[in-house]
Short mmCIF file of C-alpha atoms and ligand atoms in Angstrom, two decimals:
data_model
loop_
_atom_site.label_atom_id
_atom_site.label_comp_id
_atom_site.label_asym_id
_atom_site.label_seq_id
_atom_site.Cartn_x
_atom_site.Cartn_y
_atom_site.Cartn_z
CA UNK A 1 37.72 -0.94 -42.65
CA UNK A 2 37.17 0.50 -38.76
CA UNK A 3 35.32 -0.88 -36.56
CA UNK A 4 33.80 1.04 -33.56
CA UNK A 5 33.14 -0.55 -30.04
CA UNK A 6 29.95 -2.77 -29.56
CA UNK A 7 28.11 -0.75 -27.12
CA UNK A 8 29.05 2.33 -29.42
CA UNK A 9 26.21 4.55 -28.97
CA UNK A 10 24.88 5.67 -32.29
CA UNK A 11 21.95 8.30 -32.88
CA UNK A 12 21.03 11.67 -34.16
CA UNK A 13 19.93 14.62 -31.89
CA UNK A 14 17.12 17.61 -31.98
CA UNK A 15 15.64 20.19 -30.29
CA UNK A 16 12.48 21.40 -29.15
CA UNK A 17 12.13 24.22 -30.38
CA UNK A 18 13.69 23.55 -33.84
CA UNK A 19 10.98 20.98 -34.55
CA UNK A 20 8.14 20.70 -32.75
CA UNK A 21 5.99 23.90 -33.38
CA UNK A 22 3.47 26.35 -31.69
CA UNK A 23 6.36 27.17 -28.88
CA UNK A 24 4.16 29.95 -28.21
CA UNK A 25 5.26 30.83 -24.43
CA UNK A 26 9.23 30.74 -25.44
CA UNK A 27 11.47 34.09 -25.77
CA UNK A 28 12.08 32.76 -28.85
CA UNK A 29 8.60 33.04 -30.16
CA UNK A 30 8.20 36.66 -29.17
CA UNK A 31 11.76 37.79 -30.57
CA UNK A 32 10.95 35.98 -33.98
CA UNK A 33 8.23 38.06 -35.10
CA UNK A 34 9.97 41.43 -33.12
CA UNK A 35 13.07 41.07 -34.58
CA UNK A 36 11.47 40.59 -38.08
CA UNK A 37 13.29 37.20 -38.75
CA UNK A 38 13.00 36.12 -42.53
CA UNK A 39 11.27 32.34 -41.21
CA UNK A 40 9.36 31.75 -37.78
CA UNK A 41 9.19 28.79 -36.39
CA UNK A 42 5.74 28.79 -36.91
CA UNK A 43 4.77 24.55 -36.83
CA UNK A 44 8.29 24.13 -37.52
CA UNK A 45 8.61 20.42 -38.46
CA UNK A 46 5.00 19.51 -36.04
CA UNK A 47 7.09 16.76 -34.27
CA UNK A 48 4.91 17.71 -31.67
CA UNK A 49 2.40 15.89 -33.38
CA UNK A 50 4.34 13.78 -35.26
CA UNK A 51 7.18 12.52 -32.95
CA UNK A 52 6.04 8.69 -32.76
CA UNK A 53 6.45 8.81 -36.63
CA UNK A 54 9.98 10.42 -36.30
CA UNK A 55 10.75 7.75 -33.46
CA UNK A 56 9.95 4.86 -35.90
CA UNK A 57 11.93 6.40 -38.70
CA UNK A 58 15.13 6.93 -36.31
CA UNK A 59 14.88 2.84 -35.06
CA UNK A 60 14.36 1.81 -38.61
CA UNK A 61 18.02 3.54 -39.53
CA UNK A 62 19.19 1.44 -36.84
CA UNK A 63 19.88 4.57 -34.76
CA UNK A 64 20.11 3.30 -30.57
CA UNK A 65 20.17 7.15 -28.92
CA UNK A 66 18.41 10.05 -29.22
CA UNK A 67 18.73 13.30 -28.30
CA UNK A 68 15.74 16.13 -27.43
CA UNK A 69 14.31 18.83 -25.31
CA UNK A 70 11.91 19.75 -22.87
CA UNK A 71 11.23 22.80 -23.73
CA UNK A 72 10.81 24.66 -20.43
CA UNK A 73 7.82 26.94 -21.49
CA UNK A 74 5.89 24.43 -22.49
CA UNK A 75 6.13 22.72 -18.69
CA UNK A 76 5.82 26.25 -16.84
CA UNK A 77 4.28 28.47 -19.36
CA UNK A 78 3.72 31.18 -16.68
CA UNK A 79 6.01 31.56 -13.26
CA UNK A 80 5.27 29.18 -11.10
CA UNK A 81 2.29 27.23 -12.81
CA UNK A 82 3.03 23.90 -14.19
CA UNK A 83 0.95 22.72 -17.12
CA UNK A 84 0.32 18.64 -16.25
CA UNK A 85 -0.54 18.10 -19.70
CA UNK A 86 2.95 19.11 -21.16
CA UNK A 87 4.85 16.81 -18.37
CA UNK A 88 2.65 14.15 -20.02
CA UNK A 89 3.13 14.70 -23.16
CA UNK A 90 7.01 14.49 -22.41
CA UNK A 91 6.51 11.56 -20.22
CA UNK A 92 5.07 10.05 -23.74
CA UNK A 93 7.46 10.99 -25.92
CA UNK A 94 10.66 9.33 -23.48
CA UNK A 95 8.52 5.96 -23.21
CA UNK A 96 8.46 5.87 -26.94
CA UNK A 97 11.71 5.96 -27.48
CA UNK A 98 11.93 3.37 -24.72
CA UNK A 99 9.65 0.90 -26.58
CA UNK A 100 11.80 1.66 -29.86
CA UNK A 101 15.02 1.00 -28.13
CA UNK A 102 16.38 4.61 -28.35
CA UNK A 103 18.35 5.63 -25.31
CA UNK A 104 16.87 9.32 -24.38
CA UNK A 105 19.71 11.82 -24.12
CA UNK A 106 17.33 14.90 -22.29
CA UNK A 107 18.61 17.96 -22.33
CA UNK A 108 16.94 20.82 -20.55
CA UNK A 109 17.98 24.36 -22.01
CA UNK A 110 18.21 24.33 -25.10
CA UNK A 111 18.81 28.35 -26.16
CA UNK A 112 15.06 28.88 -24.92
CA UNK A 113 13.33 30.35 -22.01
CA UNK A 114 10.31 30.81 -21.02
CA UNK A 115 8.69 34.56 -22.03
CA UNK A 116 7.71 35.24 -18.40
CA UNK A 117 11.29 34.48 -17.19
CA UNK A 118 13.16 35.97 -20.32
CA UNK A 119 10.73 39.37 -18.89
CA UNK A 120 12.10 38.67 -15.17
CA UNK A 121 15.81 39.52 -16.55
CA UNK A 122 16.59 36.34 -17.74
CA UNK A 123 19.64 34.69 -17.20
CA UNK A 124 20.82 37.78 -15.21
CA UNK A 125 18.60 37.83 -12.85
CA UNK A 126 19.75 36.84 -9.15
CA UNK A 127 17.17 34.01 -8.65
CA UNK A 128 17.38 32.73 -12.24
CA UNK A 129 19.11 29.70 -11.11
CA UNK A 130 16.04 29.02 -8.39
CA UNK A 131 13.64 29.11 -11.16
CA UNK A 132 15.70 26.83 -13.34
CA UNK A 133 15.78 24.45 -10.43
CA UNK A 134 11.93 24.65 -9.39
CA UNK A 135 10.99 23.06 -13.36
CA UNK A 136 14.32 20.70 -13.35
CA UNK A 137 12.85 18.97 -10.15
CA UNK A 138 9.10 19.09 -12.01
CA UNK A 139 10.51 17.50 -15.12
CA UNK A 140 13.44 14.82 -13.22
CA UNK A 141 10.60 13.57 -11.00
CA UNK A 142 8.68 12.82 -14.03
CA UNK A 143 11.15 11.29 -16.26
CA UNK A 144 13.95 9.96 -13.63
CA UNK A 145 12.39 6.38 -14.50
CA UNK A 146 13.17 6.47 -18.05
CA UNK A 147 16.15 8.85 -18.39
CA UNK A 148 19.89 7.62 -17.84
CA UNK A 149 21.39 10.45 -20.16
CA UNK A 150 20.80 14.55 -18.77
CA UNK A 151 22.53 17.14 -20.81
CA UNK A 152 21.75 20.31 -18.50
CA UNK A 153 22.72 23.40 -20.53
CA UNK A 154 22.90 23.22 -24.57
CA UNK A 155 25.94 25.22 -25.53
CA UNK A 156 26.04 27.57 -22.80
CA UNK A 157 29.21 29.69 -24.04
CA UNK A 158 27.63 29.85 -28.08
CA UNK A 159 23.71 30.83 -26.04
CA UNK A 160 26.37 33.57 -24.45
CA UNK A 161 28.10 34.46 -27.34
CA UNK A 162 25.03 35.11 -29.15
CA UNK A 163 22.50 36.59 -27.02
CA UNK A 164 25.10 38.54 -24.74
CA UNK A 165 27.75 39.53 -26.98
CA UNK A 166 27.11 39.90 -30.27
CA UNK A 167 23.11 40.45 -29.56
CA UNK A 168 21.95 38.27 -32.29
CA UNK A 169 19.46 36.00 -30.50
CA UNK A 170 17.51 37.35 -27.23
CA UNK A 171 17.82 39.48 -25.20
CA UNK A 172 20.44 41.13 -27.85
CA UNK A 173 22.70 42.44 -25.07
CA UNK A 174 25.94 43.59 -26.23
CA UNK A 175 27.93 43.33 -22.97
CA UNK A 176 30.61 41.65 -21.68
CA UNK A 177 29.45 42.50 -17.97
CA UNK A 178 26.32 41.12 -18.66
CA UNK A 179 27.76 38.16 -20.38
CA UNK A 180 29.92 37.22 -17.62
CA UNK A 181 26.92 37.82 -15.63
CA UNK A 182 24.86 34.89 -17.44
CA UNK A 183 27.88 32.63 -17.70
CA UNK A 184 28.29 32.71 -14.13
CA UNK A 185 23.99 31.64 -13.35
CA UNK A 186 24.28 29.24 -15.75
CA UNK A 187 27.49 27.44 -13.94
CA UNK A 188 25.90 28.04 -11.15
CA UNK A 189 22.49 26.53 -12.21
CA UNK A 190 24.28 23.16 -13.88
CA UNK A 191 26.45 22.78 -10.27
CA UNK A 192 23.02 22.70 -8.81
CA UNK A 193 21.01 21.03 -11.45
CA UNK A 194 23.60 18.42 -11.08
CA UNK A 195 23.09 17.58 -7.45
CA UNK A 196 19.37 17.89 -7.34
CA UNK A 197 19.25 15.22 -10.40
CA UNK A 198 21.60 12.89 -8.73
CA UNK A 199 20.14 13.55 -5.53
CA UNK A 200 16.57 12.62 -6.46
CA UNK A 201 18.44 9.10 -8.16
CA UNK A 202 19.53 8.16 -5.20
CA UNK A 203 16.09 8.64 -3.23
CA UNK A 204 14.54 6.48 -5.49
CA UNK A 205 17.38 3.97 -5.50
CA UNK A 206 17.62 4.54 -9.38
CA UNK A 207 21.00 3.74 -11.06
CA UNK A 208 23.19 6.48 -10.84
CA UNK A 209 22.07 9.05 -13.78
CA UNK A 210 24.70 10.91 -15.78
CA UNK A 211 25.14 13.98 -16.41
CA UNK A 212 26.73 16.95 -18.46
CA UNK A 213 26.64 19.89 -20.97
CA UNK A 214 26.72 19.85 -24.54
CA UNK A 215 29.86 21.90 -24.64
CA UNK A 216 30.36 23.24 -28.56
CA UNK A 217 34.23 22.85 -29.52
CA UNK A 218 35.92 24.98 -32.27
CA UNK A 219 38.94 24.19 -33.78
CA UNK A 220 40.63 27.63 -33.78
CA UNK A 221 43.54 27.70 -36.10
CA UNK A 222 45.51 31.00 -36.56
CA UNK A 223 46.52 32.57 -40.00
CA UNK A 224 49.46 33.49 -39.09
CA UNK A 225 51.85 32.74 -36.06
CA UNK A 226 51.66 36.52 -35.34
CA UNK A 227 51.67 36.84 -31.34
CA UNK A 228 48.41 38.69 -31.31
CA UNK A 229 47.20 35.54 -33.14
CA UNK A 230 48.85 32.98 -30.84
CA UNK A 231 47.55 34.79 -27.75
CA UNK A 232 43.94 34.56 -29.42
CA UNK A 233 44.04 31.42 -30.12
CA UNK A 234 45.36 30.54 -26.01
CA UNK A 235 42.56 32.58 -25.38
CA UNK A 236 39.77 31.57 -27.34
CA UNK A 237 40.44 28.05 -26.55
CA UNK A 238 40.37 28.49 -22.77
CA UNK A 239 37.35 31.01 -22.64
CA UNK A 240 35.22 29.44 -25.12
CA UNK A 241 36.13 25.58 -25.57
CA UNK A 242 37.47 25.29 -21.57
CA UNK A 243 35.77 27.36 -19.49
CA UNK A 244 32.73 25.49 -18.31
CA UNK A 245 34.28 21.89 -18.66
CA UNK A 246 37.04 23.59 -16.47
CA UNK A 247 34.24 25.00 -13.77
CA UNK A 248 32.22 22.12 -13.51
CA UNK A 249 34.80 19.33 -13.53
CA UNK A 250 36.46 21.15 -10.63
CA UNK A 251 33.10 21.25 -8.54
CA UNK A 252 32.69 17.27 -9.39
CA UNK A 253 29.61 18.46 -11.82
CA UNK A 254 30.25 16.07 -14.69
CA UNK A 255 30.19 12.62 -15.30
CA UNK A 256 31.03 12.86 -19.33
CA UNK A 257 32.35 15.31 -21.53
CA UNK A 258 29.37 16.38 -24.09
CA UNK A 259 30.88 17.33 -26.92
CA UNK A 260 29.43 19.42 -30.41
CA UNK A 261 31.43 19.76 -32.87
CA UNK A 262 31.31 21.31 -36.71
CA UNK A 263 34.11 23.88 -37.77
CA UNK A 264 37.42 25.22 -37.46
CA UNK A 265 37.41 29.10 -36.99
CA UNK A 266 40.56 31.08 -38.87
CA UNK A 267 41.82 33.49 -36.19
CA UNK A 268 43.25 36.74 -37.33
CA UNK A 269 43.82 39.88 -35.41
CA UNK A 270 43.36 42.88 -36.81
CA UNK A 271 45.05 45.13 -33.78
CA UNK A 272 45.39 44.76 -29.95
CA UNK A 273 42.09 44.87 -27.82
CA UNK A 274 40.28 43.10 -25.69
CA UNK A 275 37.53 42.47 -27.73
CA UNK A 276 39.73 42.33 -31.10
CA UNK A 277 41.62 39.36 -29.63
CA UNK A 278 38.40 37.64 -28.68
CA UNK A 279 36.64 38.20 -31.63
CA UNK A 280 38.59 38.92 -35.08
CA UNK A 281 38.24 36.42 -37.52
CA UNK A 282 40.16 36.12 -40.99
CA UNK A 283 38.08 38.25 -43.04
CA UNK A 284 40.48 37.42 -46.02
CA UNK A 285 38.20 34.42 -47.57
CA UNK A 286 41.64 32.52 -48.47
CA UNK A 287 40.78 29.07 -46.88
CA UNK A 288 40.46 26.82 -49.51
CA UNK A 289 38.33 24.06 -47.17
CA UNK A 290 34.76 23.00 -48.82
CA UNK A 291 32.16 24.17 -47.15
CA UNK A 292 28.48 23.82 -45.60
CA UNK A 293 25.79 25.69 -47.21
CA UNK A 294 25.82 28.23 -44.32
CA UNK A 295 30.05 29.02 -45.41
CA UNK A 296 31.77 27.36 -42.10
CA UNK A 297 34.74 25.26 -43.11
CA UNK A 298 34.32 21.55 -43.12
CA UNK A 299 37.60 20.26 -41.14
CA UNK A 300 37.23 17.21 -39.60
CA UNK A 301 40.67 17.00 -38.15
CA UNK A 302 39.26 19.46 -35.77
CA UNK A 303 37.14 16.42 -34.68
CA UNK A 304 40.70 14.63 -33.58
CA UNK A 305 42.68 17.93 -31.97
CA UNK A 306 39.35 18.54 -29.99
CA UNK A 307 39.11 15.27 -28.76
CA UNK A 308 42.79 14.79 -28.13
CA UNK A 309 42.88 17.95 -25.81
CA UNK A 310 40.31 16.64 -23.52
CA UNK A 311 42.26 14.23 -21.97
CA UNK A 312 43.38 16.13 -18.64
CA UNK A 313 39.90 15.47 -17.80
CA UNK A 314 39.97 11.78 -17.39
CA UNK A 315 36.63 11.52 -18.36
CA UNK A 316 34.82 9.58 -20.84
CA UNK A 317 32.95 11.57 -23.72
CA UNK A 318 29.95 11.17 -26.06
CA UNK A 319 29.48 13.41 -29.21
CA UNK A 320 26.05 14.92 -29.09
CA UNK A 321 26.03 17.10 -32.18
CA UNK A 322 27.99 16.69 -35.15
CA UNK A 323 26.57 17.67 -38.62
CA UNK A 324 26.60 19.32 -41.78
CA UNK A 325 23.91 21.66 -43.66
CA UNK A 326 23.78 21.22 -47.57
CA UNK A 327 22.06 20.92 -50.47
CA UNK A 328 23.81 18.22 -52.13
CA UNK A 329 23.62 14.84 -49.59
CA UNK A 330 26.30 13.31 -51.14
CA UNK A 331 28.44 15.82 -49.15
CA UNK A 332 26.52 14.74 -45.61
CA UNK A 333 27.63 11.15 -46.19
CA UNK A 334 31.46 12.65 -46.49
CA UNK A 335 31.49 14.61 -43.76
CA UNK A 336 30.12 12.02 -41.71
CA UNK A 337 32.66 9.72 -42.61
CA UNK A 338 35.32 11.90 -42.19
CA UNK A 339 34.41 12.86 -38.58
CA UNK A 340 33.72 9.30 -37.94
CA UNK A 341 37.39 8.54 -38.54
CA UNK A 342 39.09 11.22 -36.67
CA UNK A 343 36.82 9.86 -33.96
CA UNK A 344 38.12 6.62 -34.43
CA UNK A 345 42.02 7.88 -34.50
CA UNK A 346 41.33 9.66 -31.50
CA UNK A 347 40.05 6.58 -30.10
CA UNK A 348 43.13 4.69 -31.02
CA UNK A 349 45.18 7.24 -28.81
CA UNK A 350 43.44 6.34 -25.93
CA UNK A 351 40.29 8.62 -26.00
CA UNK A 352 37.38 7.17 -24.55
CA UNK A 353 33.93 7.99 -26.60
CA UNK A 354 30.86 6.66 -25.48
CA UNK A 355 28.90 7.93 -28.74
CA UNK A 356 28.17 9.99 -31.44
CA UNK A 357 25.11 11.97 -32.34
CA UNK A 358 24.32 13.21 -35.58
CA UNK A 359 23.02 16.65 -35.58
CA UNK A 360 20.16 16.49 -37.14
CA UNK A 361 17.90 13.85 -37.31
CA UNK A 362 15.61 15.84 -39.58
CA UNK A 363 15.89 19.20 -41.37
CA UNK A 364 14.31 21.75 -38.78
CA UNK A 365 14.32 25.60 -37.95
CA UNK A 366 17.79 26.49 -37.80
CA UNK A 367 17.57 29.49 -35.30
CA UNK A 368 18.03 33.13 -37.04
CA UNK A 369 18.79 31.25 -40.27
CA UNK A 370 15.52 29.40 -40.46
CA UNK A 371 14.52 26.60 -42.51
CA UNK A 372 17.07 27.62 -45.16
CA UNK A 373 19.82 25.09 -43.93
CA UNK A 374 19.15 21.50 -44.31
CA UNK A 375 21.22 19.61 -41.60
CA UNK A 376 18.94 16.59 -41.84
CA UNK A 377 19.24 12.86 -42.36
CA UNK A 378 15.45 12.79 -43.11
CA UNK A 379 14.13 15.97 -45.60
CA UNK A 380 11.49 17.16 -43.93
CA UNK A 381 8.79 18.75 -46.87
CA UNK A 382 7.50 22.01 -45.19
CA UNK A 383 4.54 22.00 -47.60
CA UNK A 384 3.30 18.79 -46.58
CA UNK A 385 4.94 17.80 -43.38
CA UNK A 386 6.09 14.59 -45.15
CA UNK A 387 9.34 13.16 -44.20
CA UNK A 388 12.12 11.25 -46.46
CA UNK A 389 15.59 9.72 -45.33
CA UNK A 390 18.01 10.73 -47.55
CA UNK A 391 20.61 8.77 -48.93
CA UNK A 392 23.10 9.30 -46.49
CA UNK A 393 21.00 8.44 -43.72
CA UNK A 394 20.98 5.02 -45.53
CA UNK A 395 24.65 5.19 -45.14
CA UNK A 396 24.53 6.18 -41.85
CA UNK A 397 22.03 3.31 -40.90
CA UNK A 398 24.66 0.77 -42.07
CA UNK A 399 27.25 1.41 -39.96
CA UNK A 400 25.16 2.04 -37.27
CA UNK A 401 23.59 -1.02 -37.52
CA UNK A 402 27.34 -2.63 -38.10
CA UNK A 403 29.59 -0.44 -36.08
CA UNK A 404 31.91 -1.13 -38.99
CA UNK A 405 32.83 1.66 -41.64
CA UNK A 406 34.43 1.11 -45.04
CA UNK A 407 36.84 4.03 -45.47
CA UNK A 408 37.80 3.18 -49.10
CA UNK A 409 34.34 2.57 -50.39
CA UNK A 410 33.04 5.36 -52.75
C1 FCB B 501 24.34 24.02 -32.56
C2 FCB B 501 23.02 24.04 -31.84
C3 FCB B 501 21.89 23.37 -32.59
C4 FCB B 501 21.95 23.66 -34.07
C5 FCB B 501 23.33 23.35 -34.61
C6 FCB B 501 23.47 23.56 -36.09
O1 FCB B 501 25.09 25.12 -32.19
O2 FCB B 501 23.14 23.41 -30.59
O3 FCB B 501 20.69 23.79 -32.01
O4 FCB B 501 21.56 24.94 -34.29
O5 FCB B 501 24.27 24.15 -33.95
#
């Protein structure tokens, strides 16, 4: 038996745009039916209607955080021109989870932009950090009352890696220039994002806020200990698990580490190049790991190495995704509780986690993959709408209601 802190903070996360339908100003929703995706998002899960139903479900599994979006189009669907009924309905949804006891972990990109800003040039463009700003000071004046918990940027280095590098998600650039382009407006917007958030806390004499990315975290693990490997791996880990924890905690930007983490990647090499030892992966199939139903390895000792190599921060860190898509629950409930204990042995060594968040609360629209992959702890029925915890969620609910975890129990 383990047993996590008291004030543990326990919860599941989502996002906007995964669940709550009709995103209709969003790059997103324009790219869907242009790129020809096999699912739109279409009403997606309608937490926009339903999200006081989804609220109740996540305090009745015992769950004390939560983790959403605003999703920016919704609050400025054209440049410049704020839509008062949006910052409402947001204003809503954060005093709900208030009156359920759910801490609100906000996070305010979450892969999306608005369609008019996508059109501007998007992350490259010069001033893309001033609009950012203009709807983060919109959105912190209305929610600075309720909010403790800002996540700024949502995976900025996979939103690069997709939409920059390997052009799977919009714009579909293909360029390192233009990659390192966005990476550097979207350190730049967080620096700033930061200091208007905390600045606008301490106008209103509100308890300091705090504030940080959700930085995703691979376990890279070479297939061999060739030197092209080795050097990948040095690589990989600084560019795409360091780099913005590295920026921002050297301009005083963070006040937690936010951490997501789901797989190992195998790194092999084919031959030496820039973008070979960046981007080869084992293409040999040999790992003999089980897997989620989208193929990534399930390795929760990544969960400890990742957490262990954070320590020359000195700061404290909360886990706000961690999950598993499948078809067969029982294998949620084990890869909970095998993260869950490589938390806790990381723990043990001195690491200091504030939380973990499940990714997902509910099954939802999982990006270019759509509704195929069901990361959920409630089944979401897109026939119907209805929801259902599943059985692990059960299992989930007891040790969050406990903070205890039986590691022999079946
Ligand atoms: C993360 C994203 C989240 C979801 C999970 C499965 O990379 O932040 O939106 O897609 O993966």
């Amino acid at each position: 038996m383990i047993e996590f802190p008291k004030d543990f903070l326990w919860g599941a996360a989502i996002s906007a745009y995964q669940t709550e339908g009709n995103n209709l100003n969003s790059d997103w929703w324009d790219f869907e039916k242009k790129a020809g995706l096999k699912d739109a998002s279409g009403l997606a899960c309608r937490h926009y209607e339903f999200f006081r139903e989804d609220f109740a479900l996540a305090s009745l599994l015992n769950l004390r955080a939560l983790r959403l979006s605003i999703e920016w189009s919704r609050i400025e669907p054209q440049a410049g021109q704020f839509c008062e009924k949006e910052i409402e309905h947001y204003r809503e949804v954060v005093s709900v989870l208030r009156e359920r006891n759910l801490e609100p972990v906000v996070t305010l990109h979450h892969f999306t932009n608005p369609l008019w800003f996508a059109r501007l040039g998007g992350w490259q463009n010069k001033k893309s950090t001033d609009y950012f700003l203009r709807y983060v000071e919109k959105i912190t004046l209305a929610l600075c009352g309720q909010v403790r918990f800002w996540v700024t940027i949502n995976e900025p280095m996979v939103y690069i890696y997709h939409s920059f590098i390997l052009g799977f998600w919009p714009p579909q650039e293909k360029s390192f220039f233009k990659a390192l382009q966005a990476r550097n407006n979207l350190i730049k917007a967080h620096i700033k994002t930061y200091r208007l958030i905390q600045d606008i806390y301490q106008r209103k004499n509100l308890a300091k806020p705090l504030i940080s990315i959700a930085n995703s975290m691979q376990a890279f693990v070479p297939c061999s200990r060739s030197l092209k490997n080795r050097i990948a791996v040095y690589l990989r880990e600084k560019y795409f698990n360091h780099v913005f924890l590295d920026r921002l905690k050297k301009s005083g930007a963070l006040d937690f580490l936010g951490i997501n983490y789901y797989t190992r990647s195998l790194v092999e090499v084919e031959r030496w190049g820039l973008r070979n030892l960046f981007l080869d992966i084992c293409k040999k199939n040999h790992s003999l790991l089980p897997k989620n139903s989208l193929g990534w390895d399930i390795y929760p000792e990544g969960m400890y190495s990742v957490l262990l190599g954070l320590a020359k921060y000195r700061l404290p860190v909360f886990i706000l995704e961690n999950g598993i898509c499948t078809d067969d629950d029982s294998q949620r409930w084990d890869f909970i509780r095998g993260h869950l204990k490589s938390i806790y042995l990381a723990m043990q060594k001195g690491v200091k986690v504030w939380g973990y968040l499940y990714w997902s609360l509910m099954d939802n629209f999982e990006w270019d993959k759509g509704f195929t992959p069901r990361f959920g702890l409630i089944e979401v029925d897109y026939a119907t709408y209805k929801r259902k915890p599943r059985d692990s969620a059960r299992e989930f609910a007891a040790v969050c209601k406990t903070g205890r975890l039986d590691l022999d129990a079946e």
